[in-house]
PDB file of C-alpha atoms in Angstrom:
ATOM      1  CA  MET A   4       0.000   0.000   0.000  1.00  0.00           C
ATOM      2  CA  ARG A   5       1.351   3.427  -0.995  1.00  0.00           C
ATOM      3  CA  ILE A   6       0.192   6.358   1.108  1.00  0.00           C
ATOM      4  CA  ALA A   7       0.819  10.068   0.465  1.00  0.00           C
ATOM      5  CA  VAL A   8       1.553  12.249   3.494  1.00  0.00           C
ATOM      6  CA  PRO A   9       1.858  16.084   3.551  1.00  0.00           C
ATOM      7  CA  ASN A  10       5.536  17.039   3.486  1.00  0.00           C
ATOM      8  CA  LYS A  11       5.028  20.484   5.022  1.00  0.00           C
ATOM      9  CA  GLY A  12       2.385  22.954   6.136  1.00  0.00           C
ATOM     10  CA  ALA A  13      -0.266  22.830   8.841  1.00  0.00           C
ATOM     11  CA  LEU A  14      -1.224  19.209   8.149  1.00  0.00           C
ATOM     12  CA  SER A  15       2.265  17.707   8.057  1.00  0.00           C
ATOM     13  CA  ALA A  16       3.173  17.329  11.741  1.00  0.00           C
ATOM     14  CA  ALA A  17      -0.339  16.306  12.774  1.00  0.00           C
ATOM     15  CA  ALA A  18      -0.533  13.630  10.059  1.00  0.00           C
ATOM     16  CA  ALA A  19       2.864  12.189  11.003  1.00  0.00           C
ATOM     17  CA  GLN A  20       1.916  12.158  14.692  1.00  0.00           C
ATOM     18  CA  MET A  21      -1.338  10.323  13.989  1.00  0.00           C
ATOM     19  CA  LEU A  22       0.394   7.727  11.830  1.00  0.00           C
ATOM     20  CA  THR A  23       2.993   7.190  14.567  1.00  0.00           C
ATOM     21  CA  GLU A  24       0.254   6.693  17.161  1.00  0.00           C
ATOM     22  CA  ALA A  25      -1.344   4.196  14.764  1.00  0.00           C
ATOM     23  CA  GLY A  26       1.838   2.115  14.845  1.00  0.00           C
ATOM     24  CA  TYR A  27       3.417   3.130  11.526  1.00  0.00           C
ATOM     25  CA  ALA A  28       7.028   4.167  11.025  1.00  0.00           C
ATOM     26  CA  GLN A  29       7.562   7.806  10.052  1.00  0.00           C
ATOM     27  CA  ARG A  30      10.546   9.720   8.747  1.00  0.00           C
ATOM     28  CA  SER A  31      13.060  11.316  11.120  1.00  0.00           C
ATOM     29  CA  ASP A  32      14.534  13.588   8.454  1.00  0.00           C
ATOM     30  CA  SER A  33      12.224  16.166   6.869  1.00  0.00           C
ATOM     31  CA  LYS A  34      14.207  15.866   3.630  1.00  0.00           C
ATOM     32  CA  GLU A  35      13.211  12.219   3.131  1.00  0.00           C
ATOM     33  CA  LEU A  36      10.753  11.828   0.258  1.00  0.00           C
ATOM     34  CA  VAL A  37       9.948   8.120   0.682  1.00  0.00           C
ATOM     35  CA  LEU A  38       9.867   5.849   3.730  1.00  0.00           C
ATOM     36  CA  VAL A  39       9.250   2.106   3.537  1.00  0.00           C
ATOM     37  CA  ASP A  40       7.559   0.548   6.569  1.00  0.00           C
ATOM     38  CA  GLU A  41       8.317  -3.089   5.795  1.00  0.00           C
ATOM     39  CA  GLU A  42       6.734  -4.438   8.977  1.00  0.00           C
ATOM     40  CA  ASN A  43       3.338  -3.018   8.041  1.00  0.00           C
ATOM     41  CA  GLY A  44       3.610  -3.388   4.272  1.00  0.00           C
ATOM     42  CA  VAL A  45       3.271   0.345   3.589  1.00  0.00           C
ATOM     43  CA  GLU A  46       5.289   2.895   1.625  1.00  0.00           C
ATOM     44  CA  PHE A  47       4.885   6.559   2.611  1.00  0.00           C
ATOM     45  CA  TYR A  48       5.461   9.307   0.041  1.00  0.00           C
ATOM     46  CA  TYR A  49       5.912  12.874   1.327  1.00  0.00           C
ATOM     47  CA  LEU A  50       4.348  15.313  -1.117  1.00  0.00           C
ATOM     48  CA  ARG A  51       2.977  18.831  -1.315  1.00  0.00           C
ATOM     49  CA  PRO A  52      -0.475  18.785   0.336  1.00  0.00           C
ATOM     50  CA  ARG A  53      -2.099  20.322  -2.744  1.00  0.00           C
ATOM     51  CA  ASP A  54      -0.701  17.594  -5.013  1.00  0.00           C
ATOM     52  CA  ILE A  55      -1.782  14.597  -2.943  1.00  0.00           C
ATOM     53  CA  ALA A  56      -5.354  14.380  -4.238  1.00  0.00           C
ATOM     54  CA  VAL A  57      -4.056  14.424  -7.822  1.00  0.00           C
ATOM     55  CA  TYR A  58      -1.613  11.559  -7.219  1.00  0.00           C
ATOM     56  CA  VAL A  59      -4.294   9.495  -5.502  1.00  0.00           C
ATOM     57  CA  GLY A  60      -6.930  10.313  -8.100  1.00  0.00           C
ATOM     58  CA  GLU A  61      -4.624   9.290 -10.941  1.00  0.00           C
ATOM     59  CA  GLY A  62      -3.955   5.959  -9.243  1.00  0.00           C
ATOM     60  CA  THR A  63      -0.251   6.614  -8.687  1.00  0.00           C
ATOM     61  CA  LEU A  64      -0.818   6.159  -4.948  1.00  0.00           C
ATOM     62  CA  GLU A  65      -3.655   4.260  -3.273  1.00  0.00           C
ATOM     63  CA  LEU A  66      -4.286   6.465  -0.234  1.00  0.00           C
ATOM     64  CA  GLY A  67      -3.422   9.957   0.930  1.00  0.00           C
ATOM     65  CA  ILE A  68      -3.826  12.418   3.764  1.00  0.00           C
ATOM     66  CA  THR A  69      -4.774  15.938   2.740  1.00  0.00           C
ATOM     67  CA  GLY A  70      -7.287  18.665   3.535  1.00  0.00           C
ATOM     68  CA  ARG A  71     -10.937  18.417   2.526  1.00  0.00           C
ATOM     69  CA  ASP A  72     -10.620  21.870   0.949  1.00  0.00           C
ATOM     70  CA  MET A  73      -7.685  20.744  -1.203  1.00  0.00           C
ATOM     71  CA  LEU A  74      -9.459  17.563  -2.310  1.00  0.00           C
ATOM     72  CA  ILE A  75     -12.515  19.480  -3.499  1.00  0.00           C
ATOM     73  CA  ASP A  76     -10.427  22.228  -5.091  1.00  0.00           C
ATOM     74  CA  SER A  77      -8.374  19.708  -7.070  1.00  0.00           C
ATOM     75  CA  GLY A  78     -11.367  18.084  -8.752  1.00  0.00           C
ATOM     76  CA  ALA A  79      -9.395  14.825  -8.619  1.00  0.00           C
ATOM     77  CA  ALA A  80     -11.073  11.426  -8.918  1.00  0.00           C
ATOM     78  CA  ALA A  81     -10.571  10.677  -5.219  1.00  0.00           C
ATOM     79  CA  ASP A  82     -12.988  10.219  -2.322  1.00  0.00           C
ATOM     80  CA  GLU A  83     -12.877  11.044   1.367  1.00  0.00           C
ATOM     81  CA  ILE A  84     -13.094   7.898   3.482  1.00  0.00           C
ATOM     82  CA  LEU A  85     -12.220   9.126   6.997  1.00  0.00           C
ATOM     83  CA  ALA A  86     -12.171  12.516   8.742  1.00  0.00           C
ATOM     84  CA  LEU A  87      -9.052  12.736  10.923  1.00  0.00           C
ATOM     85  CA  GLY A  88      -9.959  15.535  13.330  1.00  0.00           C
ATOM     86  CA  PHE A  89      -6.909  17.789  12.899  1.00  0.00           C
ATOM     87  CA  GLY A  90      -6.245  20.882  10.794  1.00  0.00           C
ATOM     88  CA  VAL A  91      -9.809  22.081  11.333  1.00  0.00           C
ATOM     89  CA  SER A  92     -10.605  25.329   9.541  1.00  0.00           C
ATOM     90  CA  ARG A  93     -13.404  27.141   7.744  1.00  0.00           C
ATOM     91  CA  PHE A  94     -13.472  28.487   4.209  1.00  0.00           C
ATOM     92  CA  ARG A  95     -15.182  31.887   4.340  1.00  0.00           C
ATOM     93  CA  PHE A  96     -15.943  35.036   2.378  1.00  0.00           C
ATOM     94  CA  ALA A  97     -14.572  38.370   3.599  1.00  0.00           C
ATOM     95  CA  ALA A  98     -14.922  41.966   2.429  1.00  0.00           C
ATOM     96  CA  PRO A  99     -13.958  45.439   3.680  1.00  0.00           C
ATOM     97  CA  LYS A 100     -15.367  46.182   7.118  1.00  0.00           C
ATOM     98  CA  GLY A 101     -18.694  47.971   6.896  1.00  0.00           C
ATOM     99  CA  SER A 102     -19.379  46.953   3.305  1.00  0.00           C
ATOM    100  CA  GLY A 103     -22.421  44.943   4.383  1.00  0.00           C
ATOM    101  CA  TYR A 104     -21.886  42.318   1.700  1.00  0.00           C
ATOM    102  CA  ARG A 105     -24.183  39.329   1.405  1.00  0.00           C
ATOM    103  CA  LEU A 106     -23.718  36.304  -0.835  1.00  0.00           C
ATOM    104  CA  ALA A 107     -25.997  37.750  -3.535  1.00  0.00           C
ATOM    105  CA  ASP A 108     -23.855  40.918  -3.672  1.00  0.00           C
ATOM    106  CA  LEU A 109     -20.986  38.921  -5.172  1.00  0.00           C
ATOM    107  CA  GLU A 110     -22.698  38.786  -8.550  1.00  0.00           C
ATOM    108  CA  GLY A 111     -20.284  40.307 -11.084  1.00  0.00           C
ATOM    109  CA  LYS A 112     -17.647  41.045  -8.459  1.00  0.00           C
ATOM    110  CA  ARG A 113     -13.953  40.112  -8.396  1.00  0.00           C
ATOM    111  CA  ILE A 114     -13.174  37.480  -5.764  1.00  0.00           C
ATOM    112  CA  ALA A 115      -9.583  36.613  -4.887  1.00  0.00           C
ATOM    113  CA  THR A 116      -8.866  33.059  -3.732  1.00  0.00           C
ATOM    114  CA  SER A 117      -6.259  30.320  -3.641  1.00  0.00           C
ATOM    115  CA  TYR A 118      -9.007  27.732  -4.213  1.00  0.00           C
ATOM    116  CA  PRO A 119     -10.625  28.539  -7.575  1.00  0.00           C
ATOM    117  CA  GLY A 120     -11.980  25.010  -8.084  1.00  0.00           C
ATOM    118  CA  LEU A 121     -13.708  24.894  -4.725  1.00  0.00           C
ATOM    119  CA  LEU A 122     -15.027  28.457  -4.955  1.00  0.00           C
ATOM    120  CA  GLY A 123     -16.146  28.125  -8.575  1.00  0.00           C
ATOM    121  CA  ARG A 124     -18.203  25.050  -7.721  1.00  0.00           C
ATOM    122  CA  TYR A 125     -19.794  26.789  -4.718  1.00  0.00           C
ATOM    123  CA  LEU A 126     -20.745  29.903  -6.682  1.00  0.00           C
ATOM    124  CA  SER A 127     -22.147  27.803  -9.517  1.00  0.00           C
ATOM    125  CA  GLU A 128     -24.304  25.848  -7.072  1.00  0.00           C
ATOM    126  CA  HIS A 129     -25.708  29.146  -5.781  1.00  0.00           C
ATOM    127  CA  GLY A 130     -26.269  30.655  -9.234  1.00  0.00           C
ATOM    128  CA  ILE A 131     -23.721  33.437  -8.854  1.00  0.00           C
ATOM    129  CA  SER A 132     -21.458  34.583 -11.672  1.00  0.00           C
ATOM    130  CA  ALA A 133     -18.264  36.283 -10.532  1.00  0.00           C
ATOM    131  CA  ARG A 134     -14.706  36.782 -11.751  1.00  0.00           C
ATOM    132  CA  LEU A 135     -12.249  34.637  -9.792  1.00  0.00           C
ATOM    133  CA  VAL A 136      -8.780  36.069  -9.204  1.00  0.00           C
ATOM    134  CA  HIS A 137      -6.422  33.142  -8.535  1.00  0.00           C
ATOM    135  CA  LEU A 138      -3.632  33.940  -6.071  1.00  0.00           C
ATOM    136  CA  ASP A 139      -1.174  31.505  -4.505  1.00  0.00           C
ATOM    137  CA  GLY A 140      -0.978  33.370  -1.183  1.00  0.00           C
ATOM    138  CA  ALA A 141      -1.528  36.631   0.720  1.00  0.00           C
ATOM    139  CA  VAL A 142      -5.125  36.690  -0.482  1.00  0.00           C
ATOM    140  CA  GLU A 143      -6.096  39.125   2.296  1.00  0.00           C
ATOM    141  CA  SER A 144      -3.975  41.865   0.650  1.00  0.00           C
ATOM    142  CA  SER A 145      -5.748  41.675  -2.704  1.00  0.00           C
ATOM    143  CA  ILE A 146      -8.558  44.106  -1.847  1.00  0.00           C
ATOM    144  CA  SER A 147      -6.270  46.888  -0.566  1.00  0.00           C
ATOM    145  CA  LEU A 148      -4.098  46.405  -3.662  1.00  0.00           C
ATOM    146  CA  GLY A 149      -7.105  46.872  -5.927  1.00  0.00           C
ATOM    147  CA  VAL A 150      -7.311  43.489  -7.626  1.00  0.00           C
ATOM    148  CA  ALA A 151     -10.424  42.162  -5.848  1.00  0.00           C
ATOM    149  CA  ASP A 152     -13.680  43.303  -4.272  1.00  0.00           C
ATOM    150  CA  ALA A 153     -13.916  40.357  -1.864  1.00  0.00           C
ATOM    151  CA  ILE A 154     -11.934  37.274  -0.944  1.00  0.00           C
ATOM    152  CA  ALA A 155     -12.621  33.627  -0.146  1.00  0.00           C
ATOM    153  CA  ASP A 156      -9.995  31.952   1.991  1.00  0.00           C
ATOM    154  CA  VAL A 157      -9.246  29.487   4.771  1.00  0.00           C
ATOM    155  CA  VAL A 158      -9.955  31.037   8.150  1.00  0.00           C
ATOM    156  CA  GLU A 159      -8.910  29.719  11.546  1.00  0.00           C
ATOM    157  CA  THR A 160      -9.520  32.623  13.953  1.00  0.00           C
ATOM    158  CA  GLY A 161     -10.140  35.602  11.638  1.00  0.00           C
ATOM    159  CA  THR A 162      -7.481  37.687  13.427  1.00  0.00           C
ATOM    160  CA  THR A 163      -5.396  38.285  10.288  1.00  0.00           C
ATOM    161  CA  LEU A 164      -8.443  39.477   8.353  1.00  0.00           C
ATOM    162  CA  ARG A 165      -9.446  41.916  11.060  1.00  0.00           C
ATOM    163  CA  LYS A 166      -5.940  43.373  11.148  1.00  0.00           C
ATOM    164  CA  VAL A 167      -6.210  44.368   7.481  1.00  0.00           C
ATOM    165  CA  GLY A 168      -9.704  45.823   7.847  1.00  0.00           C
ATOM    166  CA  LEU A 169     -11.762  42.894   6.552  1.00  0.00           C
ATOM    167  CA  GLU A 170     -14.813  41.193   8.030  1.00  0.00           C
ATOM    168  CA  LEU A 171     -16.410  37.820   7.384  1.00  0.00           C
ATOM    169  CA  PHE A 172     -19.832  37.539   5.804  1.00  0.00           C
ATOM    170  CA  GLY A 173     -22.203  34.824   4.724  1.00  0.00           C
ATOM    171  CA  GLU A 174     -22.259  31.193   5.825  1.00  0.00           C
ATOM    172  CA  PRO A 175     -19.062  29.116   5.761  1.00  0.00           C
ATOM    173  CA  ILE A 176     -18.377  27.813   2.262  1.00  0.00           C
ATOM    174  CA  LEU A 177     -16.782  24.677   3.697  1.00  0.00           C
ATOM    175  CA  ARG A 178     -15.667  23.242   7.025  1.00  0.00           C
ATOM    176  CA  SER A 179     -12.347  21.566   6.345  1.00  0.00           C
ATOM    177  CA  GLU A 180     -10.012  19.231   8.232  1.00  0.00           C
ATOM    178  CA  GLY A 181      -7.407  16.605   7.535  1.00  0.00           C
ATOM    179  CA  ILE A 182      -8.918  13.579   5.789  1.00  0.00           C
ATOM    180  CA  LEU A 183      -7.894  10.172   4.470  1.00  0.00           C
ATOM    181  CA  ILE A 184      -8.678   9.769   0.772  1.00  0.00           C
ATOM    182  CA  ARG A 185      -8.653   6.923  -1.755  1.00  0.00           C
ATOM    183  CA  ARG A 186      -8.940   6.861  -5.516  1.00  0.00           C
ATOM    184  CA  SER A 187     -12.520   6.654  -6.749  1.00  0.00           C
ATOM    185  CA  SER A 188     -11.893   3.780  -9.126  1.00  0.00           C
ATOM    186  CA  GLY A 189     -11.042   1.374  -6.300  1.00  0.00           C
ATOM    187  CA  GLY A 190      -8.565  -1.410  -6.926  1.00  0.00           C
ATOM    188  CA  ILE A 191      -7.182  -1.302  -3.381  1.00  0.00           C
ATOM    189  CA  ASP A 192      -6.421  -4.424  -1.346  1.00  0.00           C
ATOM    190  CA  PRO A 193      -9.442  -4.452   1.022  1.00  0.00           C
ATOM    191  CA  VAL A 194      -7.521  -6.158   3.844  1.00  0.00           C
ATOM    192  CA  ILE A 195      -4.757  -3.557   3.957  1.00  0.00           C
ATOM    193  CA  LEU A 196      -7.276  -0.736   3.513  1.00  0.00           C
ATOM    194  CA  ASP A 197      -9.252  -2.070   6.472  1.00  0.00           C
ATOM    195  CA  HIS A 198      -6.093  -2.244   8.584  1.00  0.00           C
ATOM    196  CA  VAL A 199      -5.199   1.391   7.812  1.00  0.00           C
ATOM    197  CA  THR A 200      -8.668   2.785   8.495  1.00  0.00           C
ATOM    198  CA  ARG A 201      -9.071   0.724  11.679  1.00  0.00           C
ATOM    199  CA  ARG A 202      -5.752   1.901  13.035  1.00  0.00           C
ATOM    200  CA  LEU A 203      -6.479   5.554  12.347  1.00  0.00           C
ATOM    201  CA  SER A 204     -10.013   5.233  13.721  1.00  0.00           C
ATOM    202  CA  SER A 205      -8.616   3.686  16.903  1.00  0.00           C
ATOM    203  CA  VAL A 206      -6.393   6.732  17.400  1.00  0.00           C
ATOM    204  CA  LEU A 207      -9.414   9.024  17.030  1.00  0.00           C
ATOM    205  CA  VAL A 208     -11.368   7.030  19.629  1.00  0.00           C
ATOM    206  CA  ALA A 209      -8.403   6.947  22.013  1.00  0.00           C
ATOM    207  CA  ARG A 210      -7.971  10.718  21.740  1.00  0.00           C
ATOM    208  CA  ASP A 211     -11.632  11.323  22.567  1.00  0.00           C
ATOM    209  CA  HIS A 212     -11.946   8.831  25.443  1.00  0.00           C
ATOM    210  CA  VAL A 213     -10.302   7.836  28.712  1.00  0.00           C
ATOM    211  CA  LEU A 214     -10.592   4.803  30.966  1.00  0.00           C
ATOM    212  CA  MET A 215     -12.227   5.487  34.345  1.00  0.00           C
ATOM    213  CA  ASP A 216     -11.847   3.221  37.395  1.00  0.00           C
ATOM    214  CA  TYR A 217     -13.540   3.753  40.755  1.00  0.00           C
ATOM    215  CA  ASP A 218     -14.675   1.963  43.907  1.00  0.00           C
ATOM    216  CA  CYS A 219     -18.386   2.221  44.567  1.00  0.00           C
ATOM    217  CA  PRO A 220     -20.839   1.202  47.319  1.00  0.00           C
ATOM    218  CA  SER A 221     -23.086  -1.550  45.950  1.00  0.00           C
ATOM    219  CA  ARG A 222     -26.184   0.384  46.991  1.00  0.00           C
ATOM    220  CA  VAL A 223     -25.463   3.149  44.447  1.00  0.00           C
ATOM    221  CA  LEU A 224     -24.043   0.903  41.715  1.00  0.00           C
ATOM    222  CA  GLU A 225     -27.057   1.226  39.422  1.00  0.00           C
ATOM    223  CA  GLU A 226     -26.940   5.022  39.554  1.00  0.00           C
ATOM    224  CA  ALA A 227     -23.158   5.069  39.130  1.00  0.00           C
ATOM    225  CA  THR A 228     -23.181   2.820  36.067  1.00  0.00           C
ATOM    226  CA  ARG A 229     -25.933   4.940  34.572  1.00  0.00           C
ATOM    227  CA  LEU A 230     -23.348   7.743  34.591  1.00  0.00           C
ATOM    228  CA  THR A 231     -20.602   5.475  33.185  1.00  0.00           C
ATOM    229  CA  PRO A 232     -22.263   2.856  30.955  1.00  0.00           C
ATOM    230  CA  GLY A 233     -19.033   2.186  29.046  1.00  0.00           C
ATOM    231  CA  TYR A 234     -18.947   1.033  25.436  1.00  0.00           C
ATOM    232  CA  ALA A 235     -20.948  -2.196  25.741  1.00  0.00           C
ATOM    233  CA  ALA A 236     -21.172  -2.361  29.534  1.00  0.00           C
ATOM    234  CA  PRO A 237     -18.911  -1.455  32.468  1.00  0.00           C
ATOM    235  CA  THR A 238     -16.639  -4.055  34.075  1.00  0.00           C
ATOM    236  CA  ILE A 239     -17.717  -4.698  37.683  1.00  0.00           C
ATOM    237  CA  THR A 240     -15.655  -6.641  40.233  1.00  0.00           C
ATOM    238  CA  GLU A 241     -16.492  -7.361  43.874  1.00  0.00           C
ATOM    239  CA  LEU A 242     -14.022  -5.960  46.402  1.00  0.00           C
ATOM    240  CA  ALA A 243     -12.766  -7.625  49.579  1.00  0.00           C
ATOM    241  CA  ARG A 244     -14.580  -4.871  51.463  1.00  0.00           C
ATOM    242  CA  PRO A 245     -18.202  -6.020  51.960  1.00  0.00           C
ATOM    243  CA  GLY A 246     -20.791  -3.926  50.125  1.00  0.00           C
ATOM    244  CA  TRP A 247     -18.301  -2.404  47.691  1.00  0.00           C
ATOM    245  CA  VAL A 248     -17.433  -3.061  44.027  1.00  0.00           C
ATOM    246  CA  ALA A 249     -14.792  -1.824  41.585  1.00  0.00           C
ATOM    247  CA  VAL A 250     -16.052  -0.360  38.305  1.00  0.00           C
ATOM    248  CA  ARG A 251     -14.139   0.235  35.061  1.00  0.00           C
ATOM    249  CA  ALA A 252     -15.654   1.998  32.044  1.00  0.00           C
ATOM    250  CA  MET A 253     -14.590   4.000  29.010  1.00  0.00           C
ATOM    251  CA  VAL A 254     -15.926   7.583  29.076  1.00  0.00           C
ATOM    252  CA  ARG A 255     -15.591  10.623  26.865  1.00  0.00           C
ATOM    253  CA  ARG A 256     -12.562  12.723  27.735  1.00  0.00           C
ATOM    254  CA  ASP A 257     -14.590  15.947  27.804  1.00  0.00           C
ATOM    255  CA  ASP A 258     -16.959  14.444  30.388  1.00  0.00           C
ATOM    256  CA  ALA A 259     -14.325  13.000  32.717  1.00  0.00           C
ATOM    257  CA  GLN A 260     -14.069  15.808  35.286  1.00  0.00           C
ATOM    258  CA  ARG A 261     -17.831  16.239  35.552  1.00  0.00           C
ATOM    259  CA  LEU A 262     -18.313  12.495  35.977  1.00  0.00           C
ATOM    260  CA  MET A 263     -15.671  12.385  38.710  1.00  0.00           C
ATOM    261  CA  ASP A 264     -17.577  15.073  40.624  1.00  0.00           C
ATOM    262  CA  GLU A 265     -20.897  13.270  40.243  1.00  0.00           C
ATOM    263  CA  LEU A 266     -19.458   9.880  41.197  1.00  0.00           C
ATOM    264  CA  TRP A 267     -17.807  11.377  44.268  1.00  0.00           C
ATOM    265  CA  ASP A 268     -21.094  12.925  45.336  1.00  0.00           C
ATOM    266  CA  LEU A 269     -22.709   9.471  45.016  1.00  0.00           C
ATOM    267  CA  GLY A 270     -20.110   8.002  47.358  1.00  0.00           C
ATOM    268  CA  ALA A 271     -17.580   6.563  44.901  1.00  0.00           C
ATOM    269  CA  ARG A 272     -13.935   6.754  45.928  1.00  0.00           C
ATOM    270  CA  ALA A 273     -10.488   6.020  44.464  1.00  0.00           C
ATOM    271  CA  ILE A 274     -11.582   7.471  41.130  1.00  0.00           C
ATOM    272  CA  LEU A 275      -8.814   7.134  38.561  1.00  0.00           C
ATOM    273  CA  VAL A 276      -8.572   8.305  34.942  1.00  0.00           C
ATOM    274  CA  THR A 277      -6.154   6.619  32.520  1.00  0.00           C
ATOM    275  CA  GLU A 278      -5.128   7.738  29.040  1.00  0.00           C
ATOM    276  CA  LEU A 279      -5.805   5.405  26.106  1.00  0.00           C
ATOM    277  CA  GLY A 280      -3.076   4.804  23.551  1.00  0.00           C
ATOM    278  CA  ALA A 281      -5.224   2.956  21.023  1.00  0.00           C
ATOM    279  CA  CYS A 282      -8.209   0.629  20.982  1.00  0.00           C
ATOM    280  CA  ARG A 283     -10.462  -1.511  18.823  1.00  0.00           C
ATOM    281  CA  LEU A 284     -14.195  -1.298  19.391  1.00  0.00           C
TER     282      LEU A 284
END
């Protein structure tokens, strides 16, 4: 299996970290272009994020990690198969502060963007005809330099836009994040594909969950396990202390502190939270 990985940019480090957590070898030298993970039967190719969808779509490589925005913009014959939860951003319109633009006001206007494929498709779907000004970077400067009336760009916080006197308008064009893609025509070994997606999915689950252990009076066990039902069911073990049991359950990371408070108030003690490295559910 040949997998394309971003060689630089916002997605690069996060993709490499996720693959490492999934048990794959990753390069130690940023100048390496190819790494062969013989133990797992995978070859990793480090490419420009914008080119990855093209390589996968053409069948040169079977899988790739890139941004949803770049996949759509490329128009490549590749499909998203798993959202990876990192590199989250929004693709938004912006115009000079106080302009009061709405989507309909873009008719006939000049719109600067680094994603002409994505933006052109969006405008076409909404029946708007505009002139797209394709720029490779620094899109936010295009209005002050007189080459555009509005822009469409990736936005994380909006701070940069506000600094140059721009404001967001309209609904997000796209919510993007790092994704795993495959070529649309198929032809991928289903066993290896299943292994890759399962491993990456297990990392996502492990990042979102923790393992919670606690000792609980038997009289409040039903109420306690209602708070921590686990994945299929909690593990319950009798303790040497009469009238007490030990409970283990997987819970969502974001809920852990609240659950600890509620369990304590019920009478649970020795409440422990353990990080998960990976799992299969």
